Coordinates of C-alpha atoms in Angstrom, one line a residue:
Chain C
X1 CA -4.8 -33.6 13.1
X2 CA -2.5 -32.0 10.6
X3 CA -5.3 -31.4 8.2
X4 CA -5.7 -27.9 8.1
X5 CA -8.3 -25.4 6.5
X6 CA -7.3 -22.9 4.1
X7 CA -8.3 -19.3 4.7
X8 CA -10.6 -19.4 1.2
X9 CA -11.7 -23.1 1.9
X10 CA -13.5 -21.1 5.5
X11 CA -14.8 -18.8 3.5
X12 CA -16.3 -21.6 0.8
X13 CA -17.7 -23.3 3.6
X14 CA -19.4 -20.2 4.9
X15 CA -21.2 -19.2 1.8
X16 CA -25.2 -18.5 2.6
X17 CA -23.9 -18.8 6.3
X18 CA -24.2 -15.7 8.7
X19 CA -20.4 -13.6 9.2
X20 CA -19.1 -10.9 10.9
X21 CA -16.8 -8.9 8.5
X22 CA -14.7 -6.3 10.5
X23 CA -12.8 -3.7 8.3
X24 CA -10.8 -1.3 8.8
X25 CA -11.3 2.8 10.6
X26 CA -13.8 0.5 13.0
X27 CA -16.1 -0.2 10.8
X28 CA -17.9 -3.9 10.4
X29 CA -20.5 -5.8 8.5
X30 CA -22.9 -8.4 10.0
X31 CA -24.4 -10.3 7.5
X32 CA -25.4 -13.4 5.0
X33 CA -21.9 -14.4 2.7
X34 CA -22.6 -14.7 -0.9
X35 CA -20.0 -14.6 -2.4
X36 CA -16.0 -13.8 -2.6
X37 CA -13.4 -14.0 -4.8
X38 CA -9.4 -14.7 -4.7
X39 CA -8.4 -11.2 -3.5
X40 CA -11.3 -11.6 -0.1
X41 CA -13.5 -9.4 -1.9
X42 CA -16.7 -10.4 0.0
X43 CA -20.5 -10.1 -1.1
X44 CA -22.9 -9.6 2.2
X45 CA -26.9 -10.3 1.9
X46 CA -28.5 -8.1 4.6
X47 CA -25.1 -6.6 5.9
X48 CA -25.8 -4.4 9.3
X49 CA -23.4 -1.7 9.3
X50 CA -21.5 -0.9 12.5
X51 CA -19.6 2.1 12.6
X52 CA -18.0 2.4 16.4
X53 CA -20.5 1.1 18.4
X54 CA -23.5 2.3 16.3
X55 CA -25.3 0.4 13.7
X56 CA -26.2 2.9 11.0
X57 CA -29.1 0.6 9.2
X58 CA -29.0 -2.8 6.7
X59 CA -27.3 -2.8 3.1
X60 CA -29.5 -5.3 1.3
X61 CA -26.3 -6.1 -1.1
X62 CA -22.9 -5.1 -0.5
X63 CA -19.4 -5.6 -2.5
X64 CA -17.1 -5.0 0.3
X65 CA -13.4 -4.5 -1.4
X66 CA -10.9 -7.4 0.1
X67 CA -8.2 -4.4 0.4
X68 CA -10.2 -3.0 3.6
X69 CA -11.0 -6.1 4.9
X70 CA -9.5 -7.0 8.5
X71 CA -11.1 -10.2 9.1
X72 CA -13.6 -12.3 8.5
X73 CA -15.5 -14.1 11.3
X74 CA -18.1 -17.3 10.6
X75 CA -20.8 -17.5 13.1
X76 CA -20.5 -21.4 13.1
X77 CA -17.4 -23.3 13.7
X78 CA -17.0 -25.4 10.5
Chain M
X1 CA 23.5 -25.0 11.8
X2 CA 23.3 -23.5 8.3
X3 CA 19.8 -25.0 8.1
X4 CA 16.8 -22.5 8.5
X5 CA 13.0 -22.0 8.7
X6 CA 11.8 -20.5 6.3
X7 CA 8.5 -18.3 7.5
X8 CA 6.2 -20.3 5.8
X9 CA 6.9 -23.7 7.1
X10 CA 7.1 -22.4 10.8
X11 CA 3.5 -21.4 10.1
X12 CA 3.0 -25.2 9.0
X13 CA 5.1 -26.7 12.0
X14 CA 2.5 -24.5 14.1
X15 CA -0.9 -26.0 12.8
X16 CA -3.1 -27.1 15.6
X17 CA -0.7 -25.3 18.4
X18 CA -1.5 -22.1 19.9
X19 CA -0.4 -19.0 18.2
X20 CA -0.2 -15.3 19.1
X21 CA -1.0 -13.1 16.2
X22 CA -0.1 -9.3 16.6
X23 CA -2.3 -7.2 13.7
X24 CA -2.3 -3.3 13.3
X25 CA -3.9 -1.0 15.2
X26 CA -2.5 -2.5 18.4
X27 CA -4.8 -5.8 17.8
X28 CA -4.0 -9.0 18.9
X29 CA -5.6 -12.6 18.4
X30 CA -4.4 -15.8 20.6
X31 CA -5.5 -19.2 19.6
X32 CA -5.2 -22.5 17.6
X33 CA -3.8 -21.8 14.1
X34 CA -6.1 -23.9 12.0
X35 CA -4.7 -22.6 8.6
X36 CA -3.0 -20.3 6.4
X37 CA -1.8 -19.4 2.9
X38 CA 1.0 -18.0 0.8
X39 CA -0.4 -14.3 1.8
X40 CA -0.2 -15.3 5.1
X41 CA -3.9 -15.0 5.3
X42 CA -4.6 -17.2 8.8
X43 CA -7.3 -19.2 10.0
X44 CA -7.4 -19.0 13.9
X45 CA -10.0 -21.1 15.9
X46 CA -11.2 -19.8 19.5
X47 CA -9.1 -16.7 18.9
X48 CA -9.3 -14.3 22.0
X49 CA -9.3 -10.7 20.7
X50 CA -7.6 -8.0 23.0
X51 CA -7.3 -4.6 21.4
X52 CA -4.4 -2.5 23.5
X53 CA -4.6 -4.3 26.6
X54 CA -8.3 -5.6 26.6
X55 CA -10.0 -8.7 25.9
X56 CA -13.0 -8.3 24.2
X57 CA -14.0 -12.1 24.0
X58 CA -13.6 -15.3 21.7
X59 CA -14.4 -15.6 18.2
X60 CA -15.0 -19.4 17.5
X61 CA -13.5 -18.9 14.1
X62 CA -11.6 -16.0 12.3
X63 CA -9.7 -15.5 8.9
X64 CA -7.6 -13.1 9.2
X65 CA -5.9 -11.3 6.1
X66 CA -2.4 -11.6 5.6
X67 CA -2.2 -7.6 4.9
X68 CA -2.8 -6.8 8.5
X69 CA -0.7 -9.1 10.1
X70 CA 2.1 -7.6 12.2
X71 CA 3.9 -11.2 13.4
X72 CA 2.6 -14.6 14.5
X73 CA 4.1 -16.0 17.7
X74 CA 3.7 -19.7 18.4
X75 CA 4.0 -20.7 21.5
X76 CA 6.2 -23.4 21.2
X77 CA 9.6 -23.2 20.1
X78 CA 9.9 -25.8 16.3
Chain G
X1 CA 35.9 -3.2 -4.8
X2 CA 32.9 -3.9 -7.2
X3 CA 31.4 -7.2 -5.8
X4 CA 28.5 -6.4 -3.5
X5 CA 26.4 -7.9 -1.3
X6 CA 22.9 -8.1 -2.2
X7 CA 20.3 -7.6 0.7
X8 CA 18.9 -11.2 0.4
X9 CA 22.8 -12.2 0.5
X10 CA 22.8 -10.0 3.6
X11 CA 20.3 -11.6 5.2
X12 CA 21.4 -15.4 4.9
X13 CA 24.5 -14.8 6.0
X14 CA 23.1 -13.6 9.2
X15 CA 21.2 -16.9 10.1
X16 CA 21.9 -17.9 13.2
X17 CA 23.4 -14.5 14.1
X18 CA 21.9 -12.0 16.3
X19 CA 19.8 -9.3 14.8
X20 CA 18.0 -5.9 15.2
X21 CA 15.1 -6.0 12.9
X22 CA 13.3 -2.4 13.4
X23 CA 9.3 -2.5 12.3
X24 CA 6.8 0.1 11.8
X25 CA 5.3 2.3 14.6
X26 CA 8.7 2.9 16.5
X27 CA 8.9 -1.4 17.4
X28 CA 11.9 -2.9 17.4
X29 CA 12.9 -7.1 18.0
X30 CA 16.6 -8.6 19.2
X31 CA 17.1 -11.9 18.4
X32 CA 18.6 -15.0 16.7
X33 CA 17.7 -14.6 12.6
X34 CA 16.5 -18.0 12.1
X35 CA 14.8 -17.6 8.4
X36 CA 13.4 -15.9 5.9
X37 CA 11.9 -15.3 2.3
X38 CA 12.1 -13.4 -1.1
X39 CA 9.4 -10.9 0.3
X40 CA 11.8 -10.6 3.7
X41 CA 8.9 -12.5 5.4
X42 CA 12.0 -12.8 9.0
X43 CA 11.8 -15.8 11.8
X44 CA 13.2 -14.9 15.0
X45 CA 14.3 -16.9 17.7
X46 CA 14.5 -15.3 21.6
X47 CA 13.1 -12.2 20.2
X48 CA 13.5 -9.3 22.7
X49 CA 10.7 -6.7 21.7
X50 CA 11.4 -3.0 22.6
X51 CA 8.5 -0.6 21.8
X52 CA 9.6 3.2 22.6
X53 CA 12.0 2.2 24.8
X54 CA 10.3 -0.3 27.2
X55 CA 11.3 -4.1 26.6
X56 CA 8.1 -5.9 26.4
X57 CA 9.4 -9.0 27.2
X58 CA 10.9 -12.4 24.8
X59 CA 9.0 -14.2 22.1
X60 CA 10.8 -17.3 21.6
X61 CA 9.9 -17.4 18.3
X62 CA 8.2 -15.4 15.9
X63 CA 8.0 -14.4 12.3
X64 CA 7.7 -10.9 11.3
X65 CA 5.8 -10.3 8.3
X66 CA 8.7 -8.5 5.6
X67 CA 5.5 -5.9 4.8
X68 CA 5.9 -4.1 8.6
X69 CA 9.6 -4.1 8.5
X70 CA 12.1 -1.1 7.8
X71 CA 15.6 -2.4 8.5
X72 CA 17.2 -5.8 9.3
X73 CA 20.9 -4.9 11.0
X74 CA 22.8 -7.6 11.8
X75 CA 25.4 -7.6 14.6
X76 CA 28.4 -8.9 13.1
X77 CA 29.5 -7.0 9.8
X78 CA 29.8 -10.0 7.1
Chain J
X1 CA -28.0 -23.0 -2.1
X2 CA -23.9 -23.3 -3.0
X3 CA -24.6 -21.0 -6.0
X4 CA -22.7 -17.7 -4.9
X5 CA -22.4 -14.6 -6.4
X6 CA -18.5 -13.5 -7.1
X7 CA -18.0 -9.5 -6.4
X8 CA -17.4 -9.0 -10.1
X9 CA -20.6 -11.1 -11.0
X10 CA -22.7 -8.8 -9.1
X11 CA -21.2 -5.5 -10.4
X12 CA -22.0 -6.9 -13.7
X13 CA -25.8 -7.2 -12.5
X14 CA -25.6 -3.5 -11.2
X15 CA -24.8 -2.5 -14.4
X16 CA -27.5 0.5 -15.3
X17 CA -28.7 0.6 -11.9
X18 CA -27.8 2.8 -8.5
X19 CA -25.4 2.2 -6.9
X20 CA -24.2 3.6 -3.4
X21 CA -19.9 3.7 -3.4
X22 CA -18.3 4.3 -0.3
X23 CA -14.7 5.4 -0.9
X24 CA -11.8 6.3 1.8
X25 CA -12.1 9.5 3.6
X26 CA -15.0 9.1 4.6
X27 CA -16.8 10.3 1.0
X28 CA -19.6 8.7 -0.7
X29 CA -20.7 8.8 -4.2
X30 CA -24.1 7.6 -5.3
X31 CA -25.1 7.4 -9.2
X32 CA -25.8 5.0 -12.0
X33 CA -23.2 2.8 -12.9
X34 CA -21.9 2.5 -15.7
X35 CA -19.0 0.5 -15.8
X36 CA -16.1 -1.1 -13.9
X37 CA -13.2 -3.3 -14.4
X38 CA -11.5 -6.2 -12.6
X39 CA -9.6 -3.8 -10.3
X40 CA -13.2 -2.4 -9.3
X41 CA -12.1 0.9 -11.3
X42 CA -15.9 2.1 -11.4
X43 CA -17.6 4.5 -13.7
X44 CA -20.9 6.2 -12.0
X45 CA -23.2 9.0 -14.1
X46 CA -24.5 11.9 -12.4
X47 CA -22.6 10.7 -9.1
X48 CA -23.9 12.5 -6.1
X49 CA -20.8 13.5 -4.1
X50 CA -21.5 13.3 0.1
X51 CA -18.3 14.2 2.0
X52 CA -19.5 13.7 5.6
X53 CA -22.5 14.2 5.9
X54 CA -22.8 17.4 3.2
X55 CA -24.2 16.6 -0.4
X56 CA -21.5 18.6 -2.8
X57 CA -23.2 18.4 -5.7
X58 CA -23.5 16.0 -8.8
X59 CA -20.9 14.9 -11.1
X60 CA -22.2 13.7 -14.7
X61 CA -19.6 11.4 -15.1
X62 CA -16.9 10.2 -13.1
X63 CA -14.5 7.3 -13.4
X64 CA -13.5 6.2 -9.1
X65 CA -10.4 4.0 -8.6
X66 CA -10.8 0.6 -7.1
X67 CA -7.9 1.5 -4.9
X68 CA -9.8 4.2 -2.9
X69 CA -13.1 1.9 -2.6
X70 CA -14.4 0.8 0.3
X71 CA -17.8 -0.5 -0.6
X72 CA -20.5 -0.7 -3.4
X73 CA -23.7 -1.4 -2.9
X74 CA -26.8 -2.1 -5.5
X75 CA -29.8 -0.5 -4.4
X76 CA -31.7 -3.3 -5.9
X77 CA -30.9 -7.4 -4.5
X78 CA -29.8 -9.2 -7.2
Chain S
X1 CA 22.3 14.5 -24.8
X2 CA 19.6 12.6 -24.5
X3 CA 21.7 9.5 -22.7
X4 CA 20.2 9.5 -19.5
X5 CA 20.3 7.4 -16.1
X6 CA 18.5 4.8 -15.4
X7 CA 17.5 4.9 -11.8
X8 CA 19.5 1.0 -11.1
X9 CA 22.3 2.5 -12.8
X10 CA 23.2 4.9 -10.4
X11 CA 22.6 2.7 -7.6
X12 CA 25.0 0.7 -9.4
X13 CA 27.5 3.4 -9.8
X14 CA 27.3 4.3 -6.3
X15 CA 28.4 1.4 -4.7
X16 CA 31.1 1.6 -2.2
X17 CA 30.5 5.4 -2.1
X18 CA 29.1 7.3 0.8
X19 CA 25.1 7.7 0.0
X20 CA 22.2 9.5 1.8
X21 CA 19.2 7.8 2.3
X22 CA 16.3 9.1 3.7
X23 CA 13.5 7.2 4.8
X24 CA 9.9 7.9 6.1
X25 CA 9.0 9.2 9.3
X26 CA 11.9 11.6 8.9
X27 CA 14.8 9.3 9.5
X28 CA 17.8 9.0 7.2
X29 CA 20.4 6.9 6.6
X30 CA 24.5 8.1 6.3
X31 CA 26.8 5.5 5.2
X32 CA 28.7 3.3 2.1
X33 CA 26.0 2.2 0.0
X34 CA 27.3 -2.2 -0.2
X35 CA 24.2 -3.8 -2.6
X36 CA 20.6 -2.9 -3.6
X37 CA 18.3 -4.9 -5.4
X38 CA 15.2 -4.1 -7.7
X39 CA 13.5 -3.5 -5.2
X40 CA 15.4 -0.9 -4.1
X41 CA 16.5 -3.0 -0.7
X42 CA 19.7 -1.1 0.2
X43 CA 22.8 -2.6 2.1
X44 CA 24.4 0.2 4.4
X45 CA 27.3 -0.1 5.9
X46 CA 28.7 2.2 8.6
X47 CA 25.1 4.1 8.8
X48 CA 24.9 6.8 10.7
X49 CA 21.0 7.2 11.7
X50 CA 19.7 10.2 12.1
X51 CA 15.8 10.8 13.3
X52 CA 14.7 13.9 12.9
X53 CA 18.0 16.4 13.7
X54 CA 19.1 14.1 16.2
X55 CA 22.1 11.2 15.4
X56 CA 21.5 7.9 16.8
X57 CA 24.7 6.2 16.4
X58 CA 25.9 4.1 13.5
X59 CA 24.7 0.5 12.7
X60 CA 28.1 -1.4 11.3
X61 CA 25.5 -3.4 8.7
X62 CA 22.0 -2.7 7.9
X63 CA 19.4 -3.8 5.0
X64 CA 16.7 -1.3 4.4
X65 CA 13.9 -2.4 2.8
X66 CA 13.0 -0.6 -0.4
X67 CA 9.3 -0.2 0.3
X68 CA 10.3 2.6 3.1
X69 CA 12.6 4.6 1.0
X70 CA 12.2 8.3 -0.3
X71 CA 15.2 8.7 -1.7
X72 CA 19.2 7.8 -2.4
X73 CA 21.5 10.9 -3.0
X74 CA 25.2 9.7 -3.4
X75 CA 27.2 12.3 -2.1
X76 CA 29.2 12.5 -5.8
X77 CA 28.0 13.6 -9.4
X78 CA 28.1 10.7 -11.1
Chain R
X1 CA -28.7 -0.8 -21.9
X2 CA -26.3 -3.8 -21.0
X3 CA -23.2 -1.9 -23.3
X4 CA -21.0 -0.7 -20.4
X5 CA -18.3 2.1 -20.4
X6 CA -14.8 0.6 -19.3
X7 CA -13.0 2.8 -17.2
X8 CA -10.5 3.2 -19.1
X9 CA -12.5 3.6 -22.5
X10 CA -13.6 7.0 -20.3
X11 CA -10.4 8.1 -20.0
X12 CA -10.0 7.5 -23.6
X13 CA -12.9 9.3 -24.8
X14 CA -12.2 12.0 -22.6
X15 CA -8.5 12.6 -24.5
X16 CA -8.3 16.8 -25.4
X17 CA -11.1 17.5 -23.3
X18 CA -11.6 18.9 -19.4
X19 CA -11.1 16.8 -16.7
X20 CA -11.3 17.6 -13.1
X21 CA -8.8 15.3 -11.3
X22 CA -9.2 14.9 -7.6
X23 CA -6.1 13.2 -5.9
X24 CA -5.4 12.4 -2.1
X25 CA -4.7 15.3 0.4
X26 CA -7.6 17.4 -0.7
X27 CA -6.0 18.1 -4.1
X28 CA -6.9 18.8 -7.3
X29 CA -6.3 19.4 -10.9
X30 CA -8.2 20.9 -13.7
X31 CA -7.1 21.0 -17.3
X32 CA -6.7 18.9 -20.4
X33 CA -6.4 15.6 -20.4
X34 CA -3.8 15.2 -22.7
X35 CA -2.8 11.2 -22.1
X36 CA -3.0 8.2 -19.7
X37 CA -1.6 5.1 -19.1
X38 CA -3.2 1.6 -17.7
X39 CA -2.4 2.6 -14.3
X40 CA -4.4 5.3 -14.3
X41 CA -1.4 8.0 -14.1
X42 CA -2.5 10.9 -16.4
X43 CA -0.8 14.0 -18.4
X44 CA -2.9 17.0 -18.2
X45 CA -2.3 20.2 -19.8
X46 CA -2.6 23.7 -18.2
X47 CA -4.0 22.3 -15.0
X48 CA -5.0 24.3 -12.2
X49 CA -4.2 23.0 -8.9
X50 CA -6.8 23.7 -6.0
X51 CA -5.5 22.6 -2.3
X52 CA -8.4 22.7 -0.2
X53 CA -10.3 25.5 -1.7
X54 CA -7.6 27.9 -2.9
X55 CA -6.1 27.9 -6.3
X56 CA -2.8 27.6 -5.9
X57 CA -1.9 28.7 -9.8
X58 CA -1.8 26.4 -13.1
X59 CA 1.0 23.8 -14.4
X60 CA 1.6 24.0 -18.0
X61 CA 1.9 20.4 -18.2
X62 CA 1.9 17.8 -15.3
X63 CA 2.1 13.7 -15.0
X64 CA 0.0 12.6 -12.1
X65 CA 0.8 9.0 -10.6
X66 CA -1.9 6.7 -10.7
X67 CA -1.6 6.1 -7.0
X68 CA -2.5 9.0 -5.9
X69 CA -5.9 9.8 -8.1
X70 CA -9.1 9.4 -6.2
X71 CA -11.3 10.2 -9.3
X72 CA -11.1 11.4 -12.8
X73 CA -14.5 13.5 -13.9
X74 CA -15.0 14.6 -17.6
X75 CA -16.7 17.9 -17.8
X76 CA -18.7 17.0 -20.6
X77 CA -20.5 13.2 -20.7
X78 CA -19.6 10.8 -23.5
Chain T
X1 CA -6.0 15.8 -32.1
X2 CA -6.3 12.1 -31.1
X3 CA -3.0 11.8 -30.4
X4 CA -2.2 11.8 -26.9
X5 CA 1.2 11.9 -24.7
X6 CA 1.6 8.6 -23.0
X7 CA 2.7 9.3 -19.5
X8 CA 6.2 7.8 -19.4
X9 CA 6.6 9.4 -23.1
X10 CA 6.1 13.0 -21.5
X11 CA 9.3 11.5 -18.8
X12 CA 11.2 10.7 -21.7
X13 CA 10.9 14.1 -23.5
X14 CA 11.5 15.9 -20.3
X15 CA 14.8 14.2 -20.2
X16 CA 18.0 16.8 -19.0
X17 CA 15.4 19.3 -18.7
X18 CA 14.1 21.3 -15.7
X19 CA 11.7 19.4 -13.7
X20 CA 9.3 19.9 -10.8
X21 CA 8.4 16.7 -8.7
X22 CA 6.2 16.7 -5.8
X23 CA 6.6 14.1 -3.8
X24 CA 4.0 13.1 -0.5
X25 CA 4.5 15.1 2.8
X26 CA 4.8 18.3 1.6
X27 CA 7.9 17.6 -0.2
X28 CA 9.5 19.2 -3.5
X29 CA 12.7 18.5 -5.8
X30 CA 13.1 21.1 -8.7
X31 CA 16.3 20.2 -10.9
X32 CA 17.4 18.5 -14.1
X33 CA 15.3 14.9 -14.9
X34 CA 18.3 12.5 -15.6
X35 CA 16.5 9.4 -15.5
X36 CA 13.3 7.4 -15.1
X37 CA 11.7 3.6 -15.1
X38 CA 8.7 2.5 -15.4
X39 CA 8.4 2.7 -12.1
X40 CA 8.3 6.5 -11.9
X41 CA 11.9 6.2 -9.8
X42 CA 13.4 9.5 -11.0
X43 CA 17.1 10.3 -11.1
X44 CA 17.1 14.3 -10.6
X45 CA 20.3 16.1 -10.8
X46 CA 21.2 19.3 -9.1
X47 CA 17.9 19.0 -7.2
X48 CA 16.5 21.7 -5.0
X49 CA 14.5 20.5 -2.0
X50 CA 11.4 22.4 -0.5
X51 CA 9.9 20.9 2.5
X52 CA 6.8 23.1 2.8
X53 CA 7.9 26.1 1.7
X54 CA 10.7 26.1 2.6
X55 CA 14.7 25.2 0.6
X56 CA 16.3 22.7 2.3
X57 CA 19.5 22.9 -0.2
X58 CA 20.5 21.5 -3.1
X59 CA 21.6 17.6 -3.4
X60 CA 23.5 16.9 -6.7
X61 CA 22.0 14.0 -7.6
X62 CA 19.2 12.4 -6.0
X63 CA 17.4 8.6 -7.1
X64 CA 13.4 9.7 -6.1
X65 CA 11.5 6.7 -5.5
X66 CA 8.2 6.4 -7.9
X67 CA 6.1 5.0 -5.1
X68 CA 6.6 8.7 -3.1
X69 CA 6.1 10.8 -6.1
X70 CA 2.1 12.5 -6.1
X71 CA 3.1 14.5 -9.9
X72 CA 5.9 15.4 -12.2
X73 CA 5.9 18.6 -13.7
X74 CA 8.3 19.7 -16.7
X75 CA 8.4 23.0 -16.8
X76 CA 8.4 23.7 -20.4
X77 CA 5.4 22.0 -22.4
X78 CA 6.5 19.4 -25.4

């Protein structure tokens, strides 16, 4: 019960795993994880941007900078 | 009476027990703190997300970072 | 006349003392200082919050992240 | 399937290649890159400058700090 | 000549001595400068706040933390 | 075409030549880069500043911060 | 012609003489540079503010936090 998850140990566990990355100014990324490093900098397969309410179209690879980064939501419960 | 919490170890005393966490932007996340770190990076499981006075639903798992964090409320006092 | 207090000095000698600790974006909480850290990471105890001028109502406990805040004054001069 | 790609790893790969960098402000810059370092200081030749949604022209060479990046994206999956 | 202050050092010299600090969002500070740190944390005591042109009232004790301050002008030549 | 151009090894190359220097709040500088540290702060030399779009006359020797540079573009590529 | 002015070295050659520093918000101090860390804190002496464009008066010394400062401008060239 007192065994508890460490924020990068959720994001290990989430690697080739779909997540919804919201940043900041409204902005978030849907996508495959594959890949982060100490500082949250995330890398997204297939990343649908959102901007507002409106998806403006698929990144096929995006280095999203951890400094923007709001949260980071797995899909799947781990 | 001299003794005191430090931050970081009322963060541990509240692992597994409802937390309110206030972000930026006028954000707020309620749910089971399933985790943190030294950045106060959190992991929140069934986290309901109101934004001003709105709920806009349950995200089964979230990280969020430490750099946006505002306070986190348990609801229990230690 | 020379000996002063350094702010960290400042702020454990206010544990268990009532504080205002003023935040960003005009927020302000009233309570019993009940810890803290190096980066001025605060846990408050019975914290009234006042945003503007409206009391928002008591968080029996919280910890304010040291990043939002912009003053700690204690109640009592030490 | 556990093999990720860390941020840095997958500038490395863009190395050479287009790149799309979203910066702050809403400002985009899309060009060759050339280089980077482990703050994600980029360097990008002939670096199409959109502001909005208004092209301002090409710089040859320009050297964008990692502080002011919000994105970078490969044109190509790695 | 060519002596010159370091920026701790008048701190140092100021202490007990009336200072002005001004803070963001236009708010300032009036009152004995007690400690500092390297951070530039101030301790304040007898502040008179002022916001904007208007006085407040003066907190007996306050620690302002160094991340919102402008600047420190001790009201003698040192 | 896998030797890549450090950021800083720009700025380095770029030492006596023209820079155009783009910093927050829709400023900028043009002029000689005449040094540079690892934080990216930067003496330029004769540097016309343009706010918006309006010259607003030329410094005959100015230390930017680092923290405030968006980009650095040589005039001429290395 | 390789030689070049580190940053801090142009601070220390602008010692006790007339300085310009711009500082974020639209803020200006032009007076005597007494001091300097690595930091960019600045001690100023005699120090003119302009808030827009407009003088403010003069404080006789003033400790300028590094972190507010946008550029530093001596106004004779070394």
């Amino acid at each position: 019960m007192d065994s508890h998850l460490r924020p990068l140990t959720v994001l290990g566990s989430s690697l080739s795993k779909n997540v919804l990355v919201k940043v900041k100014w409204n902005r978030e990324y849907r996508g495959t994880l594959d890949g982060y490093d100490q500082h949250m900098n995330l890398v997204i397969k297939n990343a649908e941007e959102v901007i507002g309410d409106k998806s403006t179209g698929v990144l096929p690879l995006v280095v999203v900078r951890g400094d923007v980064v709001v949260y980071i939501s797995p899909s799947e419960v781990i």
